[in-house]
CSV table of C-alpha atoms in Angstrom, one decimal:
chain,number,residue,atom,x,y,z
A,1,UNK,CA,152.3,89.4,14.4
A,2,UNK,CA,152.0,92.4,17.2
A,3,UNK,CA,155.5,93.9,17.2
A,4,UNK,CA,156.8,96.9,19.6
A,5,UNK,CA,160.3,98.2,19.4
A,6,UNK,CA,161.8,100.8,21.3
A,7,UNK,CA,164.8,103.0,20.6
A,8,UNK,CA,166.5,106.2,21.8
A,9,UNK,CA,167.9,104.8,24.8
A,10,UNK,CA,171.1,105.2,26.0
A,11,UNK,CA,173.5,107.4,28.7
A,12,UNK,CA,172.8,111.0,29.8
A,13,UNK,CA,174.1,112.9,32.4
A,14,UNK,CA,172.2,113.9,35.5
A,15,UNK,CA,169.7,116.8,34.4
A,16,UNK,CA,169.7,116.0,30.8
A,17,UNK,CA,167.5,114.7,28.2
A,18,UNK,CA,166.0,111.4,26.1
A,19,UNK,CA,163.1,111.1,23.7
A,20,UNK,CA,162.4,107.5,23.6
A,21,UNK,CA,160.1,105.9,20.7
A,22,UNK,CA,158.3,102.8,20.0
A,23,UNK,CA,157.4,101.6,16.6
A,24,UNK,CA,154.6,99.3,16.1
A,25,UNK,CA,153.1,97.0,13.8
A,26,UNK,CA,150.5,93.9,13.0
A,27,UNK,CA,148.0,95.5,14.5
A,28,UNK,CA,145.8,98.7,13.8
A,29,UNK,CA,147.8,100.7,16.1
A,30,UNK,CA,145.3,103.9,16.7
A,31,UNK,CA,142.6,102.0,18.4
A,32,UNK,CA,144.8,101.0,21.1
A,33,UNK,CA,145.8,102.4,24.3
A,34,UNK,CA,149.5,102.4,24.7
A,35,UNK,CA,152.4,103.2,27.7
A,36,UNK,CA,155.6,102.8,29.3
A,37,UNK,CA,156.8,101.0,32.1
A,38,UNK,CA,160.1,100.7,33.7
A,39,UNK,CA,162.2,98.2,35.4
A,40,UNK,CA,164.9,99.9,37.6
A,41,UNK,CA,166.8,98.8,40.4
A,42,UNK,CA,165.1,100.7,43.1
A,43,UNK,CA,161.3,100.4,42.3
A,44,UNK,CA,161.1,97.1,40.1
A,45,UNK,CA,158.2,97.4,37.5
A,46,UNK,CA,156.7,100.6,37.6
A,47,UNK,CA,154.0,102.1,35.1
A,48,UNK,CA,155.2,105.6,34.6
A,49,UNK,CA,153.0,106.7,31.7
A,50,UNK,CA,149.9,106.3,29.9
A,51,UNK,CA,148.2,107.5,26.7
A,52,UNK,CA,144.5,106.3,25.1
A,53,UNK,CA,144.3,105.7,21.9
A,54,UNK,CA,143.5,109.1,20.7
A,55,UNK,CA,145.1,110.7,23.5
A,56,UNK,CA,142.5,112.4,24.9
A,57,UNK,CA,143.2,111.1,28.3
A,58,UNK,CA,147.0,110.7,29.4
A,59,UNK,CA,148.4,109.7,33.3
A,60,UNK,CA,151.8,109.9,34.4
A,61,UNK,CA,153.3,108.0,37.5
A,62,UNK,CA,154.3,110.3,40.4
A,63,UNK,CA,158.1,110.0,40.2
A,64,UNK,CA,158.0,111.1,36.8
A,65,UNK,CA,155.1,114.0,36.5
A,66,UNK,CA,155.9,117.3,35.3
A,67,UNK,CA,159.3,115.9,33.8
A,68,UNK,CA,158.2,113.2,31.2
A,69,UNK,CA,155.8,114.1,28.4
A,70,UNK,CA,153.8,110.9,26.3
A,71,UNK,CA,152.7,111.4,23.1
A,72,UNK,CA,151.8,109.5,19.9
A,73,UNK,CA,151.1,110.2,16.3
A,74,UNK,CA,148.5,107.2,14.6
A,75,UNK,CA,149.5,107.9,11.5
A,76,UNK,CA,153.0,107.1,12.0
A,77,UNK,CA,152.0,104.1,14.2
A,78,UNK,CA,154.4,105.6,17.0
A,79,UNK,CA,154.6,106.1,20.4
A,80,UNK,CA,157.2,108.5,22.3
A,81,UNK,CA,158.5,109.7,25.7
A,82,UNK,CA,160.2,112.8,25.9
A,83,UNK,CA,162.1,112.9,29.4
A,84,UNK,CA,163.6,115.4,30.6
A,85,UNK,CA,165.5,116.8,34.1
A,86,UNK,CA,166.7,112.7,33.9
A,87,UNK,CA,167.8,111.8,37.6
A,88,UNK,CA,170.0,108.5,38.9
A,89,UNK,CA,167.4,107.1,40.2
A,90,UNK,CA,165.5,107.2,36.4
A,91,UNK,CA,168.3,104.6,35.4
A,92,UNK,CA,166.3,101.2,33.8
A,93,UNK,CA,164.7,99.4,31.0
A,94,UNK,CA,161.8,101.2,29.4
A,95,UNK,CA,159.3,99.0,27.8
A,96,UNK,CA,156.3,100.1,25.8
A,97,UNK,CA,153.4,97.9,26.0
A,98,UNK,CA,150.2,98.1,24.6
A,99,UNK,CA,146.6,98.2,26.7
A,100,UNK,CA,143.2,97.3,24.6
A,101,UNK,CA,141.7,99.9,26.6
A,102,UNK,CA,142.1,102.5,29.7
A,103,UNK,CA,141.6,100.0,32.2
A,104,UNK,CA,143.0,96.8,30.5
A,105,UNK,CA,145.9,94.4,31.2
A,106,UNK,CA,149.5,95.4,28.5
A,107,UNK,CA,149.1,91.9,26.1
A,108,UNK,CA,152.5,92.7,24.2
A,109,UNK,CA,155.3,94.0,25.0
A,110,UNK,CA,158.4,95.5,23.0
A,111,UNK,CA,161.9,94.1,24.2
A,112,UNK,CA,162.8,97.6,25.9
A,113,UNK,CA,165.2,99.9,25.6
A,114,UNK,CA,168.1,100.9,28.5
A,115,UNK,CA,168.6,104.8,30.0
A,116,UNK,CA,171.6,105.4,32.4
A,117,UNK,CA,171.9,108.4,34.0
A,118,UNK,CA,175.0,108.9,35.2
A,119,UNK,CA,177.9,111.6,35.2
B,1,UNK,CA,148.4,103.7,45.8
B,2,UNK,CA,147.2,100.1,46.4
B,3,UNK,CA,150.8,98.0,46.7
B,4,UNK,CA,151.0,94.3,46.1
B,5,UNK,CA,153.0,92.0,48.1
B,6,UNK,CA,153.9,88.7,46.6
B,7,UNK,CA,155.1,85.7,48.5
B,8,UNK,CA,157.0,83.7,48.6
B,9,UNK,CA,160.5,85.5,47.1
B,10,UNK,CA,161.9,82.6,45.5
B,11,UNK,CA,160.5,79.2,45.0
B,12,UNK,CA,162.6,76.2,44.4
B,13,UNK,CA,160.9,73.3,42.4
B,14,UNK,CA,161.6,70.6,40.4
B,15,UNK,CA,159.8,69.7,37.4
B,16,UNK,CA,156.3,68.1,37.3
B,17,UNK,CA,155.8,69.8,40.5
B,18,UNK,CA,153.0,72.3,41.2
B,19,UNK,CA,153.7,76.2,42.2
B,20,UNK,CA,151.2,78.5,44.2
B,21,UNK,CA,152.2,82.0,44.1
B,22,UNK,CA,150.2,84.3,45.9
B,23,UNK,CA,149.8,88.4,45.6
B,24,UNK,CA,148.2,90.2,48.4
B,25,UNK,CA,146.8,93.8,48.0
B,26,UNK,CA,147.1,96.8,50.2
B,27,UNK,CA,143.0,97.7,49.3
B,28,UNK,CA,140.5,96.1,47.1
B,29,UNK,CA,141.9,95.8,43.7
B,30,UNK,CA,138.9,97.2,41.8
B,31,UNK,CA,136.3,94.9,39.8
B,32,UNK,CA,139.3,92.4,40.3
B,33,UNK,CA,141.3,93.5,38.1
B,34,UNK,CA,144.7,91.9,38.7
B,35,UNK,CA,147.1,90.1,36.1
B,36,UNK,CA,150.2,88.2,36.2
B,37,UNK,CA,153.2,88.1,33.5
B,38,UNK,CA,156.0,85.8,33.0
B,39,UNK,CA,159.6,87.5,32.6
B,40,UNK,CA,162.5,85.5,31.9
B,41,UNK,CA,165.8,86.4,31.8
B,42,UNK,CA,166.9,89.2,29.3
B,43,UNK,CA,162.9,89.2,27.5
B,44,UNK,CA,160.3,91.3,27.8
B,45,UNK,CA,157.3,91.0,30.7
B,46,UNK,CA,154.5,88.2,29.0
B,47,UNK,CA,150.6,89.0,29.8
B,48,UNK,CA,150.0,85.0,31.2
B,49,UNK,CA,146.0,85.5,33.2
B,50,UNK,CA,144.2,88.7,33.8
B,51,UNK,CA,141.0,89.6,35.6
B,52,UNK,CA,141.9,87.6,37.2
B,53,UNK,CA,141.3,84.2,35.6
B,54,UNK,CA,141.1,85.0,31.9
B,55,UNK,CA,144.3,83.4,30.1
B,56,UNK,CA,146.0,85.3,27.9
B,57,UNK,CA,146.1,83.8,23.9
B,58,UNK,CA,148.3,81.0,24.1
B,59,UNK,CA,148.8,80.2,27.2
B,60,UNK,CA,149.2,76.9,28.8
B,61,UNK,CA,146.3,75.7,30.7
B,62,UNK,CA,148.6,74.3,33.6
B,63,UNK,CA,148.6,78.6,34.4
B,64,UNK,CA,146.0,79.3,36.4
B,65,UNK,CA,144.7,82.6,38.3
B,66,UNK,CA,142.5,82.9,41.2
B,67,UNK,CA,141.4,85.4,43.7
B,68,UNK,CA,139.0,88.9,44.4
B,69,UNK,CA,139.5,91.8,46.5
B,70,UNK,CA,143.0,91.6,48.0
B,71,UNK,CA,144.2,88.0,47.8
B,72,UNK,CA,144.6,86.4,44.0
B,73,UNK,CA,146.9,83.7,43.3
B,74,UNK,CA,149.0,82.0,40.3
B,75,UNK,CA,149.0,78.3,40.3
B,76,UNK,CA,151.2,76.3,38.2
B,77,UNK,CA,149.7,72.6,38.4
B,78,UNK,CA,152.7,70.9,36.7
B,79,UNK,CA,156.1,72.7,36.4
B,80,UNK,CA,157.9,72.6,32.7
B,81,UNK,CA,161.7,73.5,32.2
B,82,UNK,CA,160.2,76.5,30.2
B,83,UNK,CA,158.1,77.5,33.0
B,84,UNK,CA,162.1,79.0,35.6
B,85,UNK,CA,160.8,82.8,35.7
B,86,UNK,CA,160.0,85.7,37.6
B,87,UNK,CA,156.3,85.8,37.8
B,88,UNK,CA,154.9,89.1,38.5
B,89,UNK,CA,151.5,90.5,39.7
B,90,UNK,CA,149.7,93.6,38.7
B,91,UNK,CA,146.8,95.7,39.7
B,92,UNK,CA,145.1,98.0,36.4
B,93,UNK,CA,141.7,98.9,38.3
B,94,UNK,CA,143.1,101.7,40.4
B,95,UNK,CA,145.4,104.8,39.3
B,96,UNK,CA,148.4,104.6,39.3
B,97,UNK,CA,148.5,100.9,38.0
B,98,UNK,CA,150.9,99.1,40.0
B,99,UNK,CA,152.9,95.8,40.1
B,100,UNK,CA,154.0,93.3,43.3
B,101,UNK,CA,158.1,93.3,43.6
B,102,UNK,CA,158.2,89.2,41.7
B,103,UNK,CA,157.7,86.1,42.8
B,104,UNK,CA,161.0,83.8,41.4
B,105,UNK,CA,160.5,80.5,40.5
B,106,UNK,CA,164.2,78.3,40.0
B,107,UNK,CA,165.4,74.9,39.9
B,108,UNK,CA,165.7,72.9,42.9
């Protein structure tokens, strides 16, 4: 059974920082494409980034570049999302969800994992 | 960005009755490649059709997509209890993948 599970959530203060992670398992992790995607109040669903399978080609949502970094490591079937210079407006559910490939549908999905940024 | 309006907001139904959502697209989605998930209350999104009438493994046949270029639709032919969700559509052929604000479906 395909099974994602965030972690690393939780509050920060305006300007500060969260490494989020995703742990996966039942399936042969490096040969899938993986990201994140939010839920917040503002925006609804909203992909903010992605990473191939041997992340050699990586996209990050406009409200988020230059502040969040993806990155994985295969042989610890993980995925992570360091985010920094965290805003109000960053406040939501993050879900990682895997892609077969670049330009695929995300078929599972973890159960997510809540940021609040507030002071 | 292509952004995808879904209509109607809220839908009322009883069960055994049939639901038509619709998703409209501000551009050509590329090589159709539009998909809609399930989220109920508290869970995780649920991958339900993509591109955009494949069904996702294990899905009921009663969930049906339709559609190219900038108008795809969800049909639900015959409402279950397990079926009260937010239904939401989804565009993965252009950067940045984007997704329609939800459609909810809710007892009448």
């Amino acid at each position: 059974e395909v099974q994602l599970a965030e972690s690393g959530g939780g509050l920060v203060e305006p300007g500060g920082s969260l490494r989020l992670s995703c742990t996966a398992s039942g399936f042969d992790f490096k040969t899938y494409g993986m990201n994140w995607v939010r839920h917040t109040p503002g925006k609804g669903l909203e992909c903010v980034s992605s990473i191939t399978s041997r992340s050699s080609n990586i996209f990050y949502g406009a409200s988020v570049r230059g502040r969040f970094t993806i990155s994985r490591d295969n042989d610890k079937n993980s995925l992570y999302l360091q985010m920094n210079s965290l805003r109000a407006d960053d406040t939501g559910i993050y879900y990682c969800a895997r892609s077969f490939n670049w330009d695929s549908p995300f078929d599972n999905w973890g159960q997510g994992t809540l940021v609040t940024v507030s002071s | 960005d292509i952004v995808l309006t879904q209509s109607p907001g809220t839908l009322a139904l009883s069960p055994g009755e049939g639901a038509t959502l619709s998703c409209r697209a501000s551009q050509r989605v590329s090589t159709d490649y539009l998909a809609w998930y399930q989220q109920k209350r508290g869970q995780a999104p649920r991958l339900l059709v993509y591109g955009p009438a494949y069904r996702a493994t294990g899905v009921p046949d009663r969930f049906t997509g339709s559609g190219s270029g900038t108008d795809f639709t969800l049909t639900i032919s015959r409402l279950e209890p397990e079926d009260y969700a937010v239904y939401y559509c989804q565009q993965y052929g252009n950067k940045p993948w984007t997704f329609g604000q939800g459609t909810k479906v809710e007892p009448k």
